[in-house]
Coordinates of C-alpha atoms in Angstrom, one line a residue:
M734 CA -0.1 0.0 0.0
A735 CA 1.3 3.4 -0.9
Q736 CA 2.4 5.9 1.8
S737 CA 0.6 9.2 2.1
F738 CA 3.6 11.5 2.7
G739 CA 7.4 11.5 1.9
V740 CA 10.3 13.1 3.9
I741 CA 13.7 13.5 2.5
G742 CA 16.5 14.3 4.9
L743 CA 16.7 12.5 8.3
A744 CA 18.5 15.0 10.5
V745 CA 16.7 15.5 13.7
M746 CA 14.2 17.9 12.3
G747 CA 13.4 15.7 9.3
E748 CA 13.0 12.7 11.7
N749 CA 10.7 14.5 14.1
L750 CA 8.5 15.9 11.5
A751 CA 8.2 12.3 9.9
L752 CA 7.2 10.9 13.2
N753 CA 4.8 13.8 13.8
V754 CA 3.1 13.1 10.4
E755 CA 2.9 9.4 11.1
R756 CA 1.6 9.8 14.6
N757 CA -1.3 11.8 13.2
G758 CA -2.4 9.1 10.8
F759 CA -0.5 9.6 7.6
P760 CA 1.8 6.7 6.6
V761 CA 5.3 8.0 5.7
A762 CA 8.1 7.0 3.3
V763 CA 11.6 8.4 4.2
Y764 CA 14.7 8.7 2.3
N765 CA 18.2 9.9 3.3
R766 CA 21.3 10.3 1.1
T767 CA 23.2 8.0 3.5
A768 CA 21.6 4.5 4.0
E769 CA 23.2 4.3 7.4
K770 CA 21.1 7.1 8.7
T771 CA 17.9 5.6 7.3
D772 CA 18.8 2.3 9.0
A773 CA 19.5 3.9 12.3
F774 CA 16.1 5.7 12.1
M775 CA 14.2 2.6 11.3
K776 CA 15.8 0.5 14.0
N777 CA 15.3 2.9 16.7
R778 CA 12.7 5.8 16.6
A779 CA 10.7 4.6 13.7
Q780 CA 10.5 1.0 14.9
G781 CA 6.9 -0.4 14.9
K782 CA 5.5 2.8 13.1
N783 CA 4.0 3.1 9.7
V784 CA 7.2 4.3 8.2
K785 CA 8.6 2.8 5.0
A786 CA 12.4 3.1 4.5
T787 CA 13.6 3.6 0.9
Y788 CA 17.2 3.7 -0.4
S789 CA 16.9 5.4 -3.8
L790 CA 14.9 8.3 -4.9
E791 CA 13.2 6.1 -7.5
E792 CA 12.1 3.8 -4.7
F793 CA 11.1 6.6 -2.6
V794 CA 8.9 8.2 -5.3
S795 CA 7.4 4.9 -6.1
A796 CA 6.4 4.3 -2.5
L797 CA 4.1 7.4 -2.5
E798 CA 0.4 7.7 -3.5
R799 CA -0.5 10.3 -6.0
P800 CA -0.5 13.2 -6.0
R801 CA 2.8 12.8 -4.1
R802 CA 3.6 15.1 -1.2
I803 CA 7.2 15.3 -0.5
L804 CA 8.8 17.3 2.4
V805 CA 12.4 18.1 1.8
M806 CA 14.5 18.7 5.0
V807 CA 18.0 19.4 3.8
K808 CA 20.4 22.4 4.2
A809 CA 19.1 25.6 2.5
G810 CA 20.6 26.8 -0.7
K811 CA 22.3 24.5 -3.3
P812 CA 21.3 21.2 -1.6
V813 CA 17.7 22.1 -2.0
D814 CA 18.2 22.8 -5.7
A815 CA 20.1 19.5 -6.1
V816 CA 17.3 17.4 -4.6
I817 CA 14.7 19.2 -6.7
Q818 CA 16.7 18.5 -9.8
Q819 CA 17.0 14.9 -9.0
L820 CA 13.3 14.6 -8.2
K821 CA 11.8 16.3 -11.2
P822 CA 12.3 13.5 -13.8
L823 CA 10.7 11.0 -11.3
L824 CA 7.5 13.1 -10.6
Q825 CA 4.2 13.6 -12.5
E826 CA 1.8 16.5 -13.0
G827 CA 0.3 17.5 -9.7
D828 CA 3.0 16.1 -7.5
M829 CA 4.3 18.5 -4.8
I830 CA 7.7 19.3 -3.3
I831 CA 7.6 21.1 0.1
D832 CA 10.8 22.8 1.2
G833 CA 10.7 22.9 5.0
G834 CA 14.1 24.4 5.6
N835 CA 15.1 28.0 6.3
S836 CA 15.5 29.0 2.6
L837 CA 15.9 32.5 1.4
F838 CA 12.5 33.7 0.2
E839 CA 13.8 34.8 -3.2
D840 CA 15.0 31.2 -3.9
T841 CA 11.5 30.1 -3.0
E842 CA 10.0 32.5 -5.5
R843 CA 12.2 31.1 -8.2
R844 CA 11.5 27.5 -7.3
V845 CA 7.7 28.1 -7.2
E846 CA 7.8 29.7 -10.7
E847 CA 10.0 27.1 -12.2
L848 CA 8.2 24.1 -10.9
E849 CA 4.6 25.3 -11.3
A850 CA 5.5 26.0 -15.0
T851 CA 6.1 22.3 -15.5
G852 CA 2.9 21.1 -13.9
L853 CA 4.6 20.3 -10.5
R854 CA 3.6 22.1 -7.2
F855 CA 6.0 23.7 -4.8
I856 CA 5.4 25.0 -1.2
G857 CA 8.0 27.0 0.7
M858 CA 7.1 26.3 4.3
G859 CA 8.7 27.9 7.3
V860 CA 8.8 25.6 10.3
S861 CA 9.4 26.9 13.7
G862 CA 9.6 25.3 17.1
G863 CA 13.0 23.5 17.0
E864 CA 13.3 19.8 17.6
E865 CA 10.4 19.6 20.1
G866 CA 8.0 21.6 18.0
A867 CA 8.8 19.4 15.0
L868 CA 7.9 16.3 16.9
N869 CA 5.0 17.6 19.0
G870 CA 3.5 20.5 17.0
P871 CA 5.4 23.3 15.3
S872 CA 4.2 26.6 14.0
L873 CA 4.0 26.2 10.1
M874 CA 4.1 29.0 7.5
P875 CA 3.4 27.6 4.1
G876 CA 3.5 29.8 1.0
G877 CA 2.8 28.9 -2.6
T878 CA -0.4 28.6 -4.7
R879 CA -3.6 28.2 -2.8
A880 CA -4.3 25.0 -4.6
A881 CA -1.0 23.6 -3.5
Y882 CA -1.7 24.5 0.2
E883 CA -5.2 23.0 -0.1
S884 CA -3.5 19.7 -1.0
I885 CA -1.5 19.6 2.2
E886 CA -4.0 21.2 4.5
P887 CA -5.4 18.0 5.9
I888 CA -1.9 17.0 7.0
V889 CA -0.4 20.3 8.2
T890 CA -3.5 21.3 10.2
K891 CA -3.1 18.0 12.2
I892 CA 0.7 18.2 12.8
A893 CA 0.8 21.9 13.7
A894 CA 0.7 23.0 17.3
Q895 CA -2.9 23.4 18.6
V896 CA -4.0 26.5 20.4
D897 CA -7.3 27.9 21.7
D898 CA -8.3 29.3 18.4
G899 CA -7.1 26.5 16.0
P900 CA -4.0 24.9 14.5
C901 CA -0.9 27.1 14.2
V902 CA -0.8 27.0 10.5
T903 CA -2.5 29.0 7.8
Y904 CA -2.1 29.7 4.1
I905 CA 0.3 32.6 4.2
G906 CA 0.2 33.7 0.6
P907 CA 1.8 33.1 -2.9
G908 CA 5.5 32.6 -4.0
G909 CA 8.0 32.9 -1.2
S910 CA 5.7 34.4 1.3
G911 CA 5.9 31.4 3.7
H912 CA 9.7 31.7 3.9
Y913 CA 9.6 35.5 4.2
V914 CA 7.3 35.3 7.1
K915 CA 9.6 32.7 8.7
M916 CA 12.6 34.9 8.0
V917 CA 10.9 37.9 9.8
H918 CA 9.8 35.6 12.7
N919 CA 13.4 34.6 13.1
G920 CA 14.4 38.4 13.0
I921 CA 11.9 39.0 15.8
E922 CA 13.4 36.0 17.7
Y923 CA 16.8 37.7 17.4
G924 CA 15.3 40.8 19.0
D925 CA 13.5 38.9 21.7
M926 CA 16.6 36.9 22.7
Q927 CA 18.8 40.1 22.8
L928 CA 16.3 42.0 24.8
I929 CA 16.2 39.2 27.4
A930 CA 20.0 38.9 27.5
E931 CA 20.2 42.7 28.2
A932 CA 17.6 42.4 31.0
Y933 CA 19.8 39.5 32.5
D934 CA 22.9 41.7 32.3
L935 CA 21.1 44.5 34.0
L936 CA 19.7 42.4 36.7
K937 CA 23.0 40.7 37.4
N938 CA 25.3 43.7 37.1
T939 CA 23.3 46.6 38.5
V940 CA 21.3 45.1 41.4
G941 CA 23.6 42.1 41.7
L942 CA 21.1 39.2 41.6
N943 CA 22.5 35.7 41.9
H944 CA 21.3 32.9 39.8
Q945 CA 18.7 31.6 42.2
Q946 CA 17.2 35.1 42.2
L947 CA 17.5 35.5 38.5
H948 CA 15.5 32.2 38.3
E949 CA 12.9 33.6 40.6
V950 CA 12.6 36.8 38.7
F951 CA 12.2 35.3 35.3
T952 CA 9.8 32.7 36.7
E953 CA 7.6 35.5 38.1
W954 CA 7.8 37.5 34.8
N955 CA 6.6 34.4 33.0
T956 CA 3.3 34.5 35.0
T957 CA 2.5 38.0 33.7
D958 CA 0.3 38.8 30.8
E959 CA 3.1 41.0 29.3
L960 CA 6.1 38.6 29.4
N961 CA 4.6 35.0 29.5
S962 CA 6.5 33.3 26.8
F963 CA 8.6 30.3 25.8
L964 CA 11.8 32.4 25.8
V965 CA 11.3 33.8 29.3
E966 CA 10.3 30.3 30.5
I967 CA 13.5 28.6 29.3
T968 CA 15.5 31.5 30.5
A969 CA 14.2 30.8 34.1
D970 CA 15.2 27.2 33.7
I971 CA 18.7 28.0 32.4
F972 CA 19.6 29.7 35.7
T973 CA 18.9 26.5 37.7
K974 CA 21.3 24.3 35.7
L975 CA 24.7 23.8 37.5
D976 CA 27.7 22.2 35.8
D977 CA 28.0 18.6 36.7
E978 CA 31.6 18.8 37.7
I979 CA 32.2 22.1 39.5
R980 CA 28.6 22.7 40.5
E981 CA 28.8 26.3 39.3
P982 CA 25.9 27.9 37.1
L983 CA 26.5 26.4 33.7
V984 CA 25.4 29.6 31.9
E985 CA 28.4 31.5 33.3
L986 CA 30.7 28.9 31.8
I987 CA 29.4 29.2 28.3
M988 CA 31.6 31.4 26.0
D989 CA 29.9 34.8 25.4
A990 CA 30.0 34.6 21.5
A991 CA 26.7 33.9 19.9
G992 CA 26.3 32.2 16.6
Q993 CA 23.8 32.9 13.9
K994 CA 22.6 31.0 10.7
G995 CA 21.7 33.9 8.5
T996 CA 17.9 34.6 8.9
G997 CA 18.4 37.6 11.1
R998 CA 20.9 39.1 8.6
W999 CA 18.5 38.4 5.8
T1000 CA 15.7 40.2 7.7
V1001 CA 17.9 43.3 8.2
I1002 CA 19.0 43.2 4.5
S1003 CA 15.4 42.9 3.3
A1004 CA 14.3 45.8 5.6
L1005 CA 17.0 48.0 4.2
E1006 CA 15.9 47.1 0.6
L1007 CA 12.3 47.9 1.4
G1008 CA 13.0 51.0 3.4
I1009 CA 11.6 49.9 6.7
G1010 CA 13.4 50.7 10.0
I1011 CA 13.9 47.7 12.2
P1012 CA 16.6 49.1 14.7
T1013 CA 15.9 46.6 17.5
I1014 CA 16.4 43.6 15.2
T1015 CA 19.3 45.2 13.6
A1016 CA 20.9 45.9 17.1
A1017 CA 20.4 42.3 17.9
V1018 CA 22.2 41.1 14.8
N1019 CA 25.0 43.5 15.6
A1020 CA 25.2 42.4 19.2
R1021 CA 25.9 38.8 18.0
I1022 CA 28.6 40.1 15.8
M1023 CA 30.2 42.1 18.5
S1024 CA 30.1 39.1 20.7
S1025 CA 31.9 37.0 18.1
I1026 CA 35.1 39.0 18.4
K1027 CA 35.7 37.6 21.9
S1028 CA 39.5 37.7 22.0
E1029 CA 39.6 41.2 20.6
R1030 CA 37.2 42.3 23.3
V1031 CA 39.3 40.6 26.1
A1032 CA 42.3 42.5 24.9
A1033 CA 40.4 45.8 24.7
S1034 CA 39.0 45.3 28.3
K1035 CA 42.6 45.7 29.6
Q1036 CA 43.1 49.0 28.0
L1037 CA 39.7 50.7 27.8
N1038 CA 38.0 51.6 31.1
G1039 CA 34.3 52.3 31.8
P1040 CA 32.6 54.4 34.3
S1041 CA 33.0 53.5 38.1
S1042 CA 29.4 54.3 39.1
Q1043 CA 27.6 51.9 41.4
F1044 CA 23.9 51.4 41.7
S1045 CA 22.4 53.1 44.7
G1046 CA 18.7 52.9 44.1
D1047 CA 15.9 50.7 45.4
R1048 CA 16.7 47.1 44.1
A1049 CA 13.0 45.9 44.1
S1050 CA 11.7 49.1 42.4
F1051 CA 14.5 48.8 39.7
I1052 CA 13.9 45.2 39.0
H1053 CA 10.2 46.2 38.2
K1054 CA 11.5 49.0 36.0
I1055 CA 13.7 46.5 34.0
R1056 CA 10.6 44.5 33.5
D1057 CA 8.7 47.5 32.1
A1058 CA 11.7 48.4 29.9
L1059 CA 11.7 44.8 28.5
Y1060 CA 8.1 44.8 27.7
C1061 CA 8.2 48.2 26.1
S1062 CA 11.3 47.3 24.0
K1063 CA 9.5 44.0 23.0
I1064 CA 6.5 45.9 21.7
C1065 CA 8.8 48.0 19.5
S1066 CA 10.6 44.9 18.2
Y1067 CA 7.3 43.3 17.2
A1068 CA 6.1 46.6 15.8
Q1069 CA 9.0 46.7 13.6
G1070 CA 8.7 43.1 12.4
M1071 CA 5.0 43.5 11.6
A1072 CA 5.7 46.8 9.8
L1073 CA 8.2 44.9 7.7
L1074 CA 5.7 42.2 6.9
A1075 CA 3.2 44.9 5.9
K1076 CA 5.6 46.4 3.5
A1077 CA 6.7 43.2 2.0
S1078 CA 3.1 42.2 1.5
D1079 CA 2.5 45.3 -0.5
T1080 CA 5.7 45.1 -2.4
Y1081 CA 5.5 41.4 -3.3
N1082 CA 1.7 41.2 -3.5
Y1083 CA 1.5 38.6 -0.7
D1084 CA -1.8 39.8 0.8
L1085 CA -0.6 38.8 4.3
N1086 CA -3.1 38.7 7.1
L1087 CA -1.1 40.0 10.0
G1088 CA -3.6 39.1 12.6
E1089 CA -3.6 35.5 11.4
T1090 CA 0.2 35.5 11.3
A1091 CA 0.3 36.5 15.0
R1092 CA -2.2 33.8 15.8
I1093 CA -0.1 31.0 14.2
W1094 CA 2.8 32.1 16.4
K1095 CA 0.9 31.5 19.5
G1096 CA 1.9 27.9 19.7
G1097 CA 4.8 25.7 18.7
C1098 CA 7.3 28.4 17.7
I1099 CA 10.2 29.9 19.5
I1100 CA 8.6 33.3 19.9
R1101 CA 5.2 31.9 21.2
A1102 CA 4.0 34.3 23.9
G1103 CA 0.8 35.3 25.6
F1104 CA 0.9 39.0 24.2
L1105 CA 0.5 37.6 20.6
N1106 CA -3.2 37.5 21.4
K1107 CA -3.1 41.3 21.8
I1108 CA -1.2 41.7 18.5
K1109 CA -3.8 39.4 16.7
H1110 CA -6.6 41.6 18.3
A1111 CA -5.0 44.8 17.2
F1112 CA -4.8 43.8 13.5
D1113 CA -8.1 42.0 13.6
E1114 CA -9.6 45.4 14.7
N1115 CA -7.8 47.4 12.1
R1116 CA -6.2 45.5 9.2
Q1117 CA -4.7 48.8 7.9
L1118 CA -3.1 49.6 11.2
P1119 CA 0.2 51.4 10.2
N1120 CA 2.1 50.4 13.4
L1121 CA 1.4 48.4 16.6
L1122 CA 2.5 51.5 18.6
L1123 CA -0.8 53.1 17.6
A1124 CA -3.0 50.1 18.7
P1125 CA -4.8 51.4 21.8
E1126 CA -3.6 48.9 24.3
F1127 CA 0.1 49.1 23.2
K1128 CA 0.1 52.8 23.0
Q1129 CA -1.2 53.2 26.6
T1130 CA 1.2 50.6 27.8
I1131 CA 4.2 52.5 26.5
L1132 CA 2.9 55.9 27.6
D1133 CA 2.4 54.6 31.2
R1134 CA 5.8 53.0 31.3
Q1135 CA 8.2 55.1 29.3
E1136 CA 9.6 56.8 32.4
A1137 CA 10.8 53.5 33.8
W1138 CA 12.2 52.5 30.4
R1139 CA 14.2 55.7 30.1
E1140 CA 15.5 55.4 33.6
V1141 CA 16.7 51.8 33.0
I1142 CA 18.6 52.9 29.8
A1143 CA 20.0 55.9 31.5
T1144 CA 21.3 53.8 34.5
A1145 CA 22.9 51.3 32.0
A1146 CA 24.7 54.1 30.4
Q1147 CA 25.9 55.5 33.6
M1148 CA 27.2 52.1 34.6
G1149 CA 28.8 51.3 31.3
I1150 CA 26.4 48.3 30.6
P1151 CA 25.6 48.0 26.9
V1152 CA 22.0 47.7 26.1
P1153 CA 21.9 48.1 22.2
A1154 CA 18.3 46.6 21.8
F1155 CA 16.7 48.5 24.7
S1156 CA 18.3 51.7 23.4
A1157 CA 17.3 51.0 19.7
S1158 CA 13.7 50.4 20.8
L1159 CA 13.5 53.6 22.7
D1160 CA 15.0 55.5 19.8
Y1161 CA 12.4 53.8 17.5
F1162 CA 9.6 55.0 19.7
D1163 CA 11.1 58.5 20.0
S1164 CA 11.6 58.8 16.3
Y1165 CA 8.1 57.5 15.5
R1166 CA 6.3 59.8 18.0
R1167 CA 8.1 63.1 16.9
D1168 CA 6.5 65.2 14.2
R1169 CA 9.9 66.9 13.5
L1170 CA 13.3 65.1 13.0
P1171 CA 16.6 66.7 12.2
Q1172 CA 16.8 65.3 8.7
N1173 CA 15.9 68.8 7.5
L1174 CA 19.6 69.5 8.1
T1175 CA 20.5 66.3 6.3
Q1176 CA 18.6 67.4 3.3
A1177 CA 20.2 70.9 3.3
Q1178 CA 23.6 69.1 3.5
R1179 CA 22.8 66.9 0.5
D1180 CA 21.6 69.8 -1.5
Y1181 CA 24.8 71.8 -0.5
F1182 CA 27.2 69.3 -1.7
G1183 CA 25.3 67.4 -4.4
A1184 CA 22.5 69.6 -5.5
H1185 CA 20.0 66.7 -4.5
T1186 CA 17.1 69.3 -3.9
Y1187 CA 14.7 69.3 -1.1
E1188 CA 11.0 70.0 -0.3
R1189 CA 9.7 72.6 2.0
V1190 CA 7.1 72.6 4.7
D1191 CA 5.5 75.9 3.8
K1192 CA 5.0 75.5 0.2
E1193 CA 4.7 72.9 -2.6
G1194 CA 7.4 72.1 -5.1
V1195 CA 11.1 70.8 -5.2
F1196 CA 13.8 73.3 -4.6
H1197 CA 17.6 73.8 -4.9
T1198 CA 19.6 76.5 -3.2
E1199 CA 23.1 77.9 -4.1
W1200 CA 24.3 77.7 -0.5
A1201 CA 27.8 79.1 -1.2
R1202 CA 29.6 80.7 -4.1
E1203 CA 31.6 77.5 -4.6
T1204 CA 29.7 74.3 -3.9
A1205 CA 31.8 71.5 -2.6
Q1206 CA 32.2 68.5 -4.9
V1207 CA 32.1 65.0 -3.5

């Protein structure tokens, strides 16, 4: 009997998704480039399950019912193209390839166009939730033709995380929209993680909390409507883990040099190309870059001194203010991400539903958080909302807490503690709320040295001024 679904690539994510699909009632065929990996999977995790091992792509394709639905879980880039080229001669009209990796959305656009023209279907599907999510219910972001989505809808709605208002999957839109939304999701994730890291740094190095106290603070924050989230929850857990040998907090033994796989950088590049400011996410990417030059920073620390200020305020009050600063900064980070999605939707004709996008992030994914309900509500109330900062609840939240937010950032500066994402978030808020910015001077400078012209606030038209007898040439 033919299998309902196929998975190519048996790294942990591929294995877990295959097991998730099988557990939900869809027999699976699997293939991996190395037979040893397939054998190990079948002898261990897949033993006794409705999973069929295959050892060539021809055998794999033959094992699937038509129209075939094939999930490719290999490294993004050339490996995906290689698998597609190997599959194409073996497939028939109406068969589907689903790329579940973190592919660049522009690659997905190209693949959708090329494959749909040959009668094959292609879905670029963002998958968030890590290994646990893949096995027990991820957040899924599939993009492609609506007909292609409808073909996999019975499967993806079963394997996705389930929340109070449905499965954490929806039809995102055409072309590369699924991978675009996943890319921005990851950019927001970068921002979230950096903001939490800065809160930890402040709690540890201003008010001097130890790891038990840090655990208690983050545990308490995770019970609040504002900060209840997967990332805050695991942060609280991290502080309880001691090294097995020396019984010291493990987090303090980890090298402070963060890695990245590219999706945060792609988000920043796309925002620059589309002309959308995402300073919090950009700061988070930059913070990882700065962390990576560890040996250089160690050498610099021996020569460059910071301020000698000590914290002298009320500890309990300041901890509460850090919480407020974290939440305000988080709102700004999500506002930037959603503004980028809105611009991309208009530019690439994705017709994204931002309320539904927030909803499918409520379960399964890394940025799942209680306050996504509020984001969903904001965009459901007003699909044309230009910025989350203008949604009534978020607007009032920041107006009520901005004094604490500013005090936290000022204290960090006085004590020489870098808070690039906190600061970028406040700068974003302050820039967005002001009706007058100093770029009138920038325009004057551009006109002075390059005759770039300018507009005026008091009359219509485009103007140029001879600012000096001899204009500088650049």
